Short mmCIF file of C-alpha atoms in Angstrom, two decimals:
data_model
loop_
_atom_site.label_atom_id
_atom_site.label_comp_id
_atom_site.label_asym_id
_atom_site.label_seq_id
_atom_site.Cartn_x
_atom_site.Cartn_y
_atom_site.Cartn_z
CA UNK A 1 91.16 129.23 120.96
CA UNK A 2 94.88 128.40 120.75
CA UNK A 3 96.19 126.75 117.60
CA UNK A 4 96.86 123.04 118.05
CA UNK A 5 100.32 122.00 116.95
CA UNK A 6 101.42 118.47 116.18
CA UNK A 7 104.86 116.93 116.53
CA UNK A 8 106.03 114.71 113.67
CA UNK A 9 108.57 111.98 114.40
CA UNK A 10 111.03 110.73 111.81
CA UNK A 11 113.38 107.77 112.05
CA UNK A 12 116.81 108.23 110.41
CA UNK A 13 118.58 105.04 109.42
CA UNK A 14 121.81 104.72 107.44
CA UNK A 15 121.22 101.67 105.32
CA UNK A 16 124.00 99.16 104.82
CA UNK A 17 126.85 97.79 106.82
CA UNK A 18 127.43 101.06 108.66
CA UNK A 19 126.13 102.03 112.05
CA UNK A 20 125.93 104.91 114.47
CA UNK A 21 127.11 102.59 117.27
CA UNK A 22 130.47 101.14 116.32
CA UNK A 23 130.25 98.28 118.82
CA UNK A 24 126.71 97.23 117.83
CA UNK A 25 127.97 94.15 115.98
CA UNK A 26 129.00 92.71 119.35
CA UNK A 27 125.47 92.84 120.78
CA UNK A 28 124.03 89.37 121.39
CA UNK A 29 120.96 90.24 119.28
CA UNK A 30 122.91 91.77 116.38
CA UNK A 31 122.03 90.66 112.87
CA UNK A 32 123.80 90.84 109.54
CA UNK A 33 120.53 90.94 107.60
CA UNK A 34 121.03 94.46 106.24
CA UNK A 35 120.90 93.09 102.68
CA UNK A 36 117.41 91.67 103.12
CA UNK A 37 114.14 93.47 102.62
CA UNK A 38 112.77 91.88 105.79
CA UNK A 39 115.41 93.72 107.86
CA UNK A 40 114.10 97.12 106.73
CA UNK A 41 110.46 96.04 107.04
CA UNK A 42 111.12 95.12 110.68
CA UNK A 43 112.64 98.53 111.36
CA UNK A 44 109.71 100.30 109.66
CA UNK A 45 107.17 98.25 111.62
CA UNK A 46 108.95 99.06 114.89
CA UNK A 47 108.83 102.78 114.09
CA UNK A 48 105.17 102.47 113.10
CA UNK A 49 104.33 100.87 116.45
CA UNK A 50 106.08 103.82 118.09
CA UNK A 51 103.82 106.24 116.15
CA UNK A 52 106.63 107.59 113.95
CA UNK A 53 105.52 109.39 110.79
CA UNK A 54 108.32 108.32 108.48
CA UNK A 55 111.54 106.38 108.04
CA UNK A 56 114.30 108.24 106.20
CA UNK A 57 117.01 106.22 104.43
CA UNK A 58 119.66 108.64 103.10
CA UNK A 59 121.77 108.13 100.00
CA UNK A 60 125.40 107.21 100.55
CA UNK A 61 128.04 109.66 99.34
CA UNK A 62 131.02 107.33 99.60
CA UNK A 63 132.44 104.29 97.86
CA UNK A 64 133.16 101.25 100.01
CA UNK A 65 136.82 100.58 100.81
CA UNK A 66 136.26 97.00 99.65
CA UNK A 67 136.32 98.30 96.05
CA UNK A 68 139.98 99.22 96.44
CA UNK A 69 139.24 102.96 96.15
CA UNK A 70 138.53 102.33 92.47
CA UNK A 71 135.77 104.64 91.19
CA UNK A 72 134.88 102.48 88.16
CA UNK A 73 134.49 99.32 90.22
CA UNK A 74 132.59 101.12 92.97
CA UNK A 75 130.13 102.69 90.55
CA UNK A 76 129.78 99.49 88.52
CA UNK A 77 129.06 97.26 91.51
CA UNK A 78 127.59 99.77 93.95
CA UNK A 79 123.97 99.08 93.02
CA UNK A 80 124.18 95.34 93.60
CA UNK A 81 123.18 95.64 97.25
CA UNK A 82 119.87 97.25 96.28
CA UNK A 83 119.26 94.59 93.64
CA UNK A 84 119.87 91.87 96.23
CA UNK A 85 117.02 93.28 98.35
CA UNK A 86 114.55 92.18 95.69
CA UNK A 87 115.82 88.62 95.22
CA UNK A 88 113.62 85.84 96.61
CA UNK A 89 115.09 83.92 99.53
#
């Protein structure tokens, strides 16, 4: 009997105010809720309905330009987005 093989599906999503589609912000259904936990729950639920096995959220290796290319400010304030995800609405 032949060995049964299974395909695993993974969703890759860059968290934050970045996107793989540079014009996505212009879409009529676009949202700016990337700082809310509900935003990521909705994405995970969509992948789950599509029978995906996991959602991968990679670490960022860059400091936002909004910090004025200042390493100390970027490192000092960089974690505030993650903290905001846990705040009650």
